[in-house]
Tab-separated table of N, CA and C in Angstrom:
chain	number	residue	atom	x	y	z
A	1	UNK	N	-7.349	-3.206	-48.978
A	1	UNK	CA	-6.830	-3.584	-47.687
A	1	UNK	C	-7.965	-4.114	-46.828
A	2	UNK	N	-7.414	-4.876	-45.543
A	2	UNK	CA	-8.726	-5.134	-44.746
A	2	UNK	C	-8.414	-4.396	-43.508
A	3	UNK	N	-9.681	-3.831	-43.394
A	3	UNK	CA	-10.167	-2.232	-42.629
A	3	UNK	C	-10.492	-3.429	-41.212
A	4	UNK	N	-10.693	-4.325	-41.222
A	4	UNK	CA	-10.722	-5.313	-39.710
A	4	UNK	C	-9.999	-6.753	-39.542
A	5	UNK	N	-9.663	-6.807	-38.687
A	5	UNK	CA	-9.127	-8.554	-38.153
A	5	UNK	C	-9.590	-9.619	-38.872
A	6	UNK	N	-8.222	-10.479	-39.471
A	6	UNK	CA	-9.379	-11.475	-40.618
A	6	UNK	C	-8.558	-12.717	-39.424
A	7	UNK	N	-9.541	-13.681	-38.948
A	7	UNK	CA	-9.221	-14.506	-37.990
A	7	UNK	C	-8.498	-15.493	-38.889
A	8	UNK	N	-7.414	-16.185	-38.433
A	8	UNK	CA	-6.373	-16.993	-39.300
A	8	UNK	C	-6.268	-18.606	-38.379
A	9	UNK	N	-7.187	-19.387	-39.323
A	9	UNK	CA	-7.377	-20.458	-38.258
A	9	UNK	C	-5.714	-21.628	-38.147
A	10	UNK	N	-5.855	-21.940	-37.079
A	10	UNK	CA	-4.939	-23.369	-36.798
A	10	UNK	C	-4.303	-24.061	-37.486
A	11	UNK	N	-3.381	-24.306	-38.423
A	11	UNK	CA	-2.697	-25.424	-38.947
A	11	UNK	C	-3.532	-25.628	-40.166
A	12	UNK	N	-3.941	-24.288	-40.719
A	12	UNK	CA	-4.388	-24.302	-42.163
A	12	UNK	C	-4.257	-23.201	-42.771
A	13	UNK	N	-3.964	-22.768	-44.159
A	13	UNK	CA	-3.682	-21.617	-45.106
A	13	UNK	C	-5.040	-21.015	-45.051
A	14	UNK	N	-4.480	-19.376	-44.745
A	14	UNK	CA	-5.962	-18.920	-45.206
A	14	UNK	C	-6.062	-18.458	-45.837
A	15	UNK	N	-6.584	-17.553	-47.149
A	15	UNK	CA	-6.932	-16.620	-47.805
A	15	UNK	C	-7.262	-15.796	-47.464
A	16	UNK	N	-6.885	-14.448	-47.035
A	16	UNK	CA	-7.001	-13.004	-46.542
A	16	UNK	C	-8.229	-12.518	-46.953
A	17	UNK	N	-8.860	-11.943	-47.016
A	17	UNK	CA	-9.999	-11.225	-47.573
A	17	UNK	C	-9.771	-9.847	-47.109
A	18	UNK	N	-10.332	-8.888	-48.688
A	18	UNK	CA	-9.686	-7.493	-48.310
A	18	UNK	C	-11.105	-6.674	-48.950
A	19	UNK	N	-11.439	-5.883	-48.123
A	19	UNK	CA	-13.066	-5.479	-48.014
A	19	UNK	C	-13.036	-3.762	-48.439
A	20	UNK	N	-12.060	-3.157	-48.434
A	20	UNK	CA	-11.682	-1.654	-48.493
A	20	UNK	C	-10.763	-1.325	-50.143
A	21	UNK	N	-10.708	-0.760	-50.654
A	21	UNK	CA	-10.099	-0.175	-51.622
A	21	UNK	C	-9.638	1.214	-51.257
A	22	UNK	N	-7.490	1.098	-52.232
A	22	UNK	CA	-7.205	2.927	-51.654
A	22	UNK	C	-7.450	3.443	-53.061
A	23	UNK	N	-7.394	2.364	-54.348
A	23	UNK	CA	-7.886	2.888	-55.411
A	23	UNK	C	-7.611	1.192	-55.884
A	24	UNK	N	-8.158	1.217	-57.436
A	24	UNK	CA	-8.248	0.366	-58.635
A	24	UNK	C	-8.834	0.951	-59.755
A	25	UNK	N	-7.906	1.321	-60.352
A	25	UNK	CA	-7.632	1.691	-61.677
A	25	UNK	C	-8.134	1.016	-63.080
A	26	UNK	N	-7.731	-0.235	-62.701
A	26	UNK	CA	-8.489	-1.300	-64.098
A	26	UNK	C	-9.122	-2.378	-63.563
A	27	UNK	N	-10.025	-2.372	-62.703
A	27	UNK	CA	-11.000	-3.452	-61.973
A	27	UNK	C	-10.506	-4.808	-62.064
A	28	UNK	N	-9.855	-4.663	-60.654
A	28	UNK	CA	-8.800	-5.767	-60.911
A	28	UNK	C	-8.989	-7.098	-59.746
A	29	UNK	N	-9.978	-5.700	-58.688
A	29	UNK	CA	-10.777	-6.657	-57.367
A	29	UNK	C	-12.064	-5.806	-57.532
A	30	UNK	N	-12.727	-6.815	-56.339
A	30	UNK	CA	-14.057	-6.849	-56.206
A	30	UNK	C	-14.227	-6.896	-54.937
A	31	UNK	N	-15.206	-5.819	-54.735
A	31	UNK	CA	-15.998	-5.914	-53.272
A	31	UNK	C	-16.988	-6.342	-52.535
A	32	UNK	N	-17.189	-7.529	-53.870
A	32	UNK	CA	-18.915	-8.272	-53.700
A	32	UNK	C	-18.405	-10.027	-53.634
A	33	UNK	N	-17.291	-10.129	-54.584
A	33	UNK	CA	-16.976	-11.732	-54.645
A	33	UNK	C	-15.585	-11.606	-54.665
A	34	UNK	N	-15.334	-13.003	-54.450
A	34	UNK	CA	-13.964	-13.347	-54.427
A	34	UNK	C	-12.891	-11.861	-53.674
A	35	UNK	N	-12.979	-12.125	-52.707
A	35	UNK	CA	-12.426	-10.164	-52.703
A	35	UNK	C	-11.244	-10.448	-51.780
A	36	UNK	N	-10.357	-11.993	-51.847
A	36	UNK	CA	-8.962	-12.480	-51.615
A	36	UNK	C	-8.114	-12.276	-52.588
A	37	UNK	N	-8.679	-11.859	-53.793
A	37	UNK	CA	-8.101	-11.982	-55.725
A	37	UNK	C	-7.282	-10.525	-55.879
A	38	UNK	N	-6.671	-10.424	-56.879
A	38	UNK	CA	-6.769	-9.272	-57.105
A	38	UNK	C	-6.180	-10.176	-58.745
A	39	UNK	N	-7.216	-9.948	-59.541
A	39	UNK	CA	-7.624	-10.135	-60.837
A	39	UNK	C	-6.724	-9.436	-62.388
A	40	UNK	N	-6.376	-9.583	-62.857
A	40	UNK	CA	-5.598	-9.364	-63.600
A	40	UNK	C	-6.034	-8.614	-64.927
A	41	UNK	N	-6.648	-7.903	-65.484
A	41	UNK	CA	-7.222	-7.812	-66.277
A	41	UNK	C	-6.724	-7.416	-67.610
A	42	UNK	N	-5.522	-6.508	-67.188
A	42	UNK	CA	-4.458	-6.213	-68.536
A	42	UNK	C	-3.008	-7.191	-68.257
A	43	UNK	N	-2.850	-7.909	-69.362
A	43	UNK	CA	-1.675	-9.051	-69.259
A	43	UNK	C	-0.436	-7.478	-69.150
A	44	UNK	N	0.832	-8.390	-68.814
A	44	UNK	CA	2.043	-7.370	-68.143
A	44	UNK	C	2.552	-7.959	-67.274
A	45	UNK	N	3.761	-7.095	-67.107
A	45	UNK	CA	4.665	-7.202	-66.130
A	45	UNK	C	4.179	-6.184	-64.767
A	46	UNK	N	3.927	-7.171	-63.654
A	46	UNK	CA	3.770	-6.721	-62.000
A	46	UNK	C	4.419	-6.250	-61.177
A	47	UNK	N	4.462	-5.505	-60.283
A	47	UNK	CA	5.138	-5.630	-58.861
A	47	UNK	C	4.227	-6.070	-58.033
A	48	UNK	N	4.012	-7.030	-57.848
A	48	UNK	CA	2.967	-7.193	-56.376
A	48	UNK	C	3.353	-7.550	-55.130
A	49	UNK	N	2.772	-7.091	-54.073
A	49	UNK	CA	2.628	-7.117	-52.401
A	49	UNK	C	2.234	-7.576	-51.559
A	50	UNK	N	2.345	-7.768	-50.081
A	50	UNK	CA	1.542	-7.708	-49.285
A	50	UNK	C	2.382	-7.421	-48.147
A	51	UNK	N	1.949	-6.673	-47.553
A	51	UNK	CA	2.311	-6.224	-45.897
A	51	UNK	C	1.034	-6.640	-44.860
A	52	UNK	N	1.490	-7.845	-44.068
A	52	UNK	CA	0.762	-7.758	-42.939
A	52	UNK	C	1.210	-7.767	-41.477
A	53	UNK	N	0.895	-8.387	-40.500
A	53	UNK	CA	0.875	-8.438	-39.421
A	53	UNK	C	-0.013	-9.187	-38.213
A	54	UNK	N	0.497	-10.184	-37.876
A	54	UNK	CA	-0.164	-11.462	-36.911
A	54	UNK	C	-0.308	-10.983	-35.585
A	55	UNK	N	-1.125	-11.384	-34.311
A	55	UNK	CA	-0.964	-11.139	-33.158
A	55	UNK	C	0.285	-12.445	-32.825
A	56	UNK	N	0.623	-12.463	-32.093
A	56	UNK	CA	1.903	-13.029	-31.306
A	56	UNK	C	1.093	-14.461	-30.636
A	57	UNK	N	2.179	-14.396	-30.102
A	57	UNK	CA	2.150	-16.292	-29.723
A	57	UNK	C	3.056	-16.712	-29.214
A	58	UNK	N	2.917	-18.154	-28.288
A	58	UNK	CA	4.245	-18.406	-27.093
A	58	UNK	C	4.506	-19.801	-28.106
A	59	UNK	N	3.680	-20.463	-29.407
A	59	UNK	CA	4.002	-21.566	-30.018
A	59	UNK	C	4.119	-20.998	-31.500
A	60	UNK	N	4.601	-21.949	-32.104
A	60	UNK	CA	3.938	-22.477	-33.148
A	60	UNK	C	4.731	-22.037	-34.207
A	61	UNK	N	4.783	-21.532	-35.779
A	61	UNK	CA	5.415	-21.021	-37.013
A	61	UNK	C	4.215	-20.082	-37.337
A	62	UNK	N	4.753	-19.110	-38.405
A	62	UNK	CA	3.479	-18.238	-39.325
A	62	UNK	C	4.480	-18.165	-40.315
A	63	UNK	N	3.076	-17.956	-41.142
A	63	UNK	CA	3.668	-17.477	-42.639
A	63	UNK	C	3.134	-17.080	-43.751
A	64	UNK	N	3.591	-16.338	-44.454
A	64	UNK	CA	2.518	-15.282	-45.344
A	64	UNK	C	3.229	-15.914	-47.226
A	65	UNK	N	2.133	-15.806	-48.086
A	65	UNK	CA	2.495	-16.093	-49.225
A	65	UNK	C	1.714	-15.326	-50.071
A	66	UNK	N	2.565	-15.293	-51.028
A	66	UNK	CA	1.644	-14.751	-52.797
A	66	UNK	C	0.945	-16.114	-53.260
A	67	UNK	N	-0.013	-16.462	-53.922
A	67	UNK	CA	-0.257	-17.618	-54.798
A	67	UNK	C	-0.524	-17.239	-55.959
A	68	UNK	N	-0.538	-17.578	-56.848
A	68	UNK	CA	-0.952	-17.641	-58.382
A	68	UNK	C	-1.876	-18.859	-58.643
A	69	UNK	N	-3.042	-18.261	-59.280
A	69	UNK	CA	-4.318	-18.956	-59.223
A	69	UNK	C	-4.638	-20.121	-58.522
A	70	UNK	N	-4.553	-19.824	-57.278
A	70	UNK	CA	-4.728	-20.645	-56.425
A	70	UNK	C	-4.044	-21.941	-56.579
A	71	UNK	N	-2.758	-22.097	-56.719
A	71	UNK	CA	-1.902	-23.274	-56.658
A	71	UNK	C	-0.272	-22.842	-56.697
A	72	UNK	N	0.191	-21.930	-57.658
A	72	UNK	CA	1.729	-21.688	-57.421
A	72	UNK	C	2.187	-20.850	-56.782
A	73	UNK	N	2.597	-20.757	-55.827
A	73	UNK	CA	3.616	-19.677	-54.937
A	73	UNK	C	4.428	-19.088	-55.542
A	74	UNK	N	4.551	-17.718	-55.695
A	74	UNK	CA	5.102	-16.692	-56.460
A	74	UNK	C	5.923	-15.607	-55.617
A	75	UNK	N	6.040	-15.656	-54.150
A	75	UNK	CA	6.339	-14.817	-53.647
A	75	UNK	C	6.079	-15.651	-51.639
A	76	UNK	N	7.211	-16.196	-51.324
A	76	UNK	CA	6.872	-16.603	-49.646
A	76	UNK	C	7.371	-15.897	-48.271
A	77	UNK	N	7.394	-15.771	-47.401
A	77	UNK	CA	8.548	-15.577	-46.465
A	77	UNK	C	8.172	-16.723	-45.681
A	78	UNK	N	9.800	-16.608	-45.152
A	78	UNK	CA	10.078	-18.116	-44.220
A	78	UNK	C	9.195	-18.225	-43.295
A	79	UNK	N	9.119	-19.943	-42.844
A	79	UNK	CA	8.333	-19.646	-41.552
A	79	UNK	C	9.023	-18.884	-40.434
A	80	UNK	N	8.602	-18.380	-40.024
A	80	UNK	CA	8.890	-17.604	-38.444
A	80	UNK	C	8.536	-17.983	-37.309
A	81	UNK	N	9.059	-18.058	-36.393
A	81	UNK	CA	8.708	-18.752	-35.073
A	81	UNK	C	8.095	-17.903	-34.205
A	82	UNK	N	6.550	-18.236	-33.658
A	82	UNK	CA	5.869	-17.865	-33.250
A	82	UNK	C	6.171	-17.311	-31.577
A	83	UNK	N	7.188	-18.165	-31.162
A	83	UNK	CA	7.364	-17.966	-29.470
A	83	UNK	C	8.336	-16.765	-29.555
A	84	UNK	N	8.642	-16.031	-30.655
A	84	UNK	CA	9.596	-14.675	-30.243
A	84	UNK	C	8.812	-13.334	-29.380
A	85	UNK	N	7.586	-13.582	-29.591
A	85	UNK	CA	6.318	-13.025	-28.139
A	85	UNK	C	5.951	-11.539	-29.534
A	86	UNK	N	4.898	-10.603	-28.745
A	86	UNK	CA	4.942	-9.584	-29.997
A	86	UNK	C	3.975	-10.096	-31.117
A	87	UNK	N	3.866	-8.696	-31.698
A	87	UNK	CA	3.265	-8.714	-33.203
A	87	UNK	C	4.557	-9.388	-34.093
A	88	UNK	N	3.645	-9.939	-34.696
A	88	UNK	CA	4.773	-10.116	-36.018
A	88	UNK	C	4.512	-9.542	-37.070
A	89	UNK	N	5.177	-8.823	-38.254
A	89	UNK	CA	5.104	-7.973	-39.440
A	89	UNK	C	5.730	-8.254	-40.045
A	90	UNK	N	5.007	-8.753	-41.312
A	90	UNK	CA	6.057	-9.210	-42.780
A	90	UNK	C	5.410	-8.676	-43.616
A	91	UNK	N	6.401	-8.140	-44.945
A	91	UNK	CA	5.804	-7.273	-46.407
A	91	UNK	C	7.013	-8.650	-47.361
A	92	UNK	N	6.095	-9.225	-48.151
A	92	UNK	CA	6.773	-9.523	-49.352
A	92	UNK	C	6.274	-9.395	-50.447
A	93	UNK	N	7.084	-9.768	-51.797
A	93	UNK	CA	6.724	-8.748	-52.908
A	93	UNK	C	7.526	-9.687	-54.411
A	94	UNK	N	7.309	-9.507	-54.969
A	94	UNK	CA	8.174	-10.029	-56.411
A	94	UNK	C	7.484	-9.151	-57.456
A	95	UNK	N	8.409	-9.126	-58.434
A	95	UNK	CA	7.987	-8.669	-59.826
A	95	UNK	C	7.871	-9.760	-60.773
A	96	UNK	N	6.257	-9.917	-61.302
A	96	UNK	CA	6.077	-11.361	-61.897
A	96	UNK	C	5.021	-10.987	-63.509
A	97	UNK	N	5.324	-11.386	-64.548
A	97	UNK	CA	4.371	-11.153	-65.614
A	97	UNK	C	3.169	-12.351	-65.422
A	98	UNK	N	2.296	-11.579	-65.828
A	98	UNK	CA	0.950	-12.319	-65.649
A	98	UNK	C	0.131	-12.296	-67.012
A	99	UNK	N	-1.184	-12.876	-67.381
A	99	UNK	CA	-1.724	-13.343	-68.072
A	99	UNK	C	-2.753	-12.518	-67.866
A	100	UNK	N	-3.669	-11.846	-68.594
A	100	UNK	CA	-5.315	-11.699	-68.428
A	100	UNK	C	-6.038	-12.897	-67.849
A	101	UNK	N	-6.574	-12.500	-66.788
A	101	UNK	CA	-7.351	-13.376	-66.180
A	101	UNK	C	-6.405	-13.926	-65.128
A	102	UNK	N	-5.285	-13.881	-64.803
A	102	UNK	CA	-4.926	-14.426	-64.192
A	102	UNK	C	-5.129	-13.979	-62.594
A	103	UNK	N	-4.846	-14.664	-61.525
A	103	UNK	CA	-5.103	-14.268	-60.084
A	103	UNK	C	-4.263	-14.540	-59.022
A	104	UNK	N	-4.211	-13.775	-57.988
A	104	UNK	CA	-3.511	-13.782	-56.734
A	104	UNK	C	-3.874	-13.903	-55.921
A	105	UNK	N	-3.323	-14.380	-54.838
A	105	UNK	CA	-4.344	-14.100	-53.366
A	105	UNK	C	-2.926	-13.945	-52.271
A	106	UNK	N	-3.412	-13.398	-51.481
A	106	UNK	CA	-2.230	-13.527	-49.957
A	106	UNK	C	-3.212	-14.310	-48.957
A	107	UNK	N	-2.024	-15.152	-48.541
A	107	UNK	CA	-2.638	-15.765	-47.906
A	107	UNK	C	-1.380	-16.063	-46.546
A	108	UNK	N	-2.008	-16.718	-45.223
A	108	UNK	CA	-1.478	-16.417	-44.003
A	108	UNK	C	-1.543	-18.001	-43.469
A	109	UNK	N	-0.426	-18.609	-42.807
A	109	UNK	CA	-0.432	-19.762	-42.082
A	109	UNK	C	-0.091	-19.619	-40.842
A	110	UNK	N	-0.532	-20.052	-40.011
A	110	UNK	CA	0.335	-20.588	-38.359
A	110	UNK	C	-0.532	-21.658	-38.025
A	111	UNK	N	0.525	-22.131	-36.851
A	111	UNK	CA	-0.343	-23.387	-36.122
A	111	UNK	C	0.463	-23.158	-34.967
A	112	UNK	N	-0.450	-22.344	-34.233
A	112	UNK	CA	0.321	-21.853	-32.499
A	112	UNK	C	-0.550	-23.076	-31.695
A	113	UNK	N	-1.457	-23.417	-32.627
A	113	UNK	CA	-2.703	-24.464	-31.437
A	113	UNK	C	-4.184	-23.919	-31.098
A	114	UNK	N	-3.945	-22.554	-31.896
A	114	UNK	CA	-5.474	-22.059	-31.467
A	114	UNK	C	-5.640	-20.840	-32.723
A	115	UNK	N	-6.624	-20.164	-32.968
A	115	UNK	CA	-7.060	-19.394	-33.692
A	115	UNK	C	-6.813	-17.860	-33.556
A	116	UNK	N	-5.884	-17.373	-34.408
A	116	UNK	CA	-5.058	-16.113	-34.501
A	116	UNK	C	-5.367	-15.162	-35.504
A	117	UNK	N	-5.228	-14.170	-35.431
A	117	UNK	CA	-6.037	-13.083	-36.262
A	117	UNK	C	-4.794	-11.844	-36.739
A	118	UNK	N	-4.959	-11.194	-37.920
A	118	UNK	CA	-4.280	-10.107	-38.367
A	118	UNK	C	-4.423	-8.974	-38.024
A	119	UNK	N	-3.842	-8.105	-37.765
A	119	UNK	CA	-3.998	-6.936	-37.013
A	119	UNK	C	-4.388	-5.568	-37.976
A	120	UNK	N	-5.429	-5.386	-37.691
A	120	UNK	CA	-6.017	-4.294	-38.786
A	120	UNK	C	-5.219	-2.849	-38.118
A	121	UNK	N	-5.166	-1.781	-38.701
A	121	UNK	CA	-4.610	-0.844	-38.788
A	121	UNK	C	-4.663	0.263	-40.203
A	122	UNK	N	-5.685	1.025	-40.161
A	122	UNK	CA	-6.333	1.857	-41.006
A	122	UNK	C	-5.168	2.153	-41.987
A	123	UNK	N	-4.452	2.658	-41.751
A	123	UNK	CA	-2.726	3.292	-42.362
A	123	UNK	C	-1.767	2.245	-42.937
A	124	UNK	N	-2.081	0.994	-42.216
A	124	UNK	CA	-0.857	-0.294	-42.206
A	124	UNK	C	-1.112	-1.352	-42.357
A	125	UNK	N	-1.943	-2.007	-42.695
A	125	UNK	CA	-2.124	-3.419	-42.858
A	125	UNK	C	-3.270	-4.115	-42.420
A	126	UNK	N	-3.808	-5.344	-43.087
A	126	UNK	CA	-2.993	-6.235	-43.875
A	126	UNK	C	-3.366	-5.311	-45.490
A	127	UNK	N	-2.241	-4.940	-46.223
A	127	UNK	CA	-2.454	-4.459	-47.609
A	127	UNK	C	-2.054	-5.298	-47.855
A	128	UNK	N	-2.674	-5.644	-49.640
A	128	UNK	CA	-2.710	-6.475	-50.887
A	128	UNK	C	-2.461	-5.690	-52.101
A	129	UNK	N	-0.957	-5.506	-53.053
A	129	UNK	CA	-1.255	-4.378	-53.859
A	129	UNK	C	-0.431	-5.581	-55.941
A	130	UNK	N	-1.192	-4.629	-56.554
A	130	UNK	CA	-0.449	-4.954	-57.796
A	130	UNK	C	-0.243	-3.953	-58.455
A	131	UNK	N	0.994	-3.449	-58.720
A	131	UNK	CA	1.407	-2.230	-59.870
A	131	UNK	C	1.332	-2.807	-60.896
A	132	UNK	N	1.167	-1.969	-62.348
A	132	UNK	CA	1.541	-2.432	-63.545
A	132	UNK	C	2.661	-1.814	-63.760
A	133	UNK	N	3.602	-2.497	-64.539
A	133	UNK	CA	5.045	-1.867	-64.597
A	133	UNK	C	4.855	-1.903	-66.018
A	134	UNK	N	4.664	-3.154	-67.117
A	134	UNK	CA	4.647	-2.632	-68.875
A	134	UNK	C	4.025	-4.149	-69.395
A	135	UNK	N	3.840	-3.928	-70.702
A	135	UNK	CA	3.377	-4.796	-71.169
A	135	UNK	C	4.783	-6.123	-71.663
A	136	UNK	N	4.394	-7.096	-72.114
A	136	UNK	CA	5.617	-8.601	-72.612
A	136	UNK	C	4.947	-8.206	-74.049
């Protein structure tokens, strides 16, 4: 998870970065590189996650996604309209088989017009998770 505010710039996708571990079992992220991934290391069938949460805004859309190695979307929620005022909080999730080696990232969009950040919360977010459910 990330233990602080990852700033989410303007009218571009970001890649989350997650700096804390609640466990990893089969070294699947890293706390030195790439630490947006969460790495795949035994092929299988997934459940994977993310729950986050944006600061608010009087413009604009947000929106949170799964990717698969940095190009296919595996998991989106709609855009959401930024002027409903408030935090915003979205968790989405799919069950997807993956490859050894293969990778994920969550990643966060808006374009309110200015530079917006995720709301850290020790207990709540932004989490990044992958279960193993069985092998294909």
């Amino acid at each position: 998870y990330a233990s602080a505010a990852v700033s989410i710039v303007n009218n571009s996708e970001t890649v989350l970065l997650f700096n804390t571990e609640r466990w990893d079992t089969d070294t699947m992220h890293s706390l030195v590189s790439n630490t947006g991934r969460i790495t795949f290391t035994t092929a299988g069938l997934y459940s994977v996650g993310f729950g986050g949460s944006i600061t608010g805004g009087a413009t604009g859309l947000r929106q949170f996604n799964i990717r698969l190695n940095g190009t296919t979307y595996i998991a989106r929620d709609v855009r959401r309209d930024g002027a409903t005022g408030g935090t915003l909080v979205i968790a989405i999730g799919t069950d997807y088989q993956f490859a050894a080696n293969d990778y994920i990232e969550a990643t966060q969009y808006q374009d309110s017009g200015g530079e917006l950040a995720t709301i850290a919360n020790l207990n709540a977010a932004p989490e990044f998770w992958a279960t193993y459910r069985s092998g294909f």
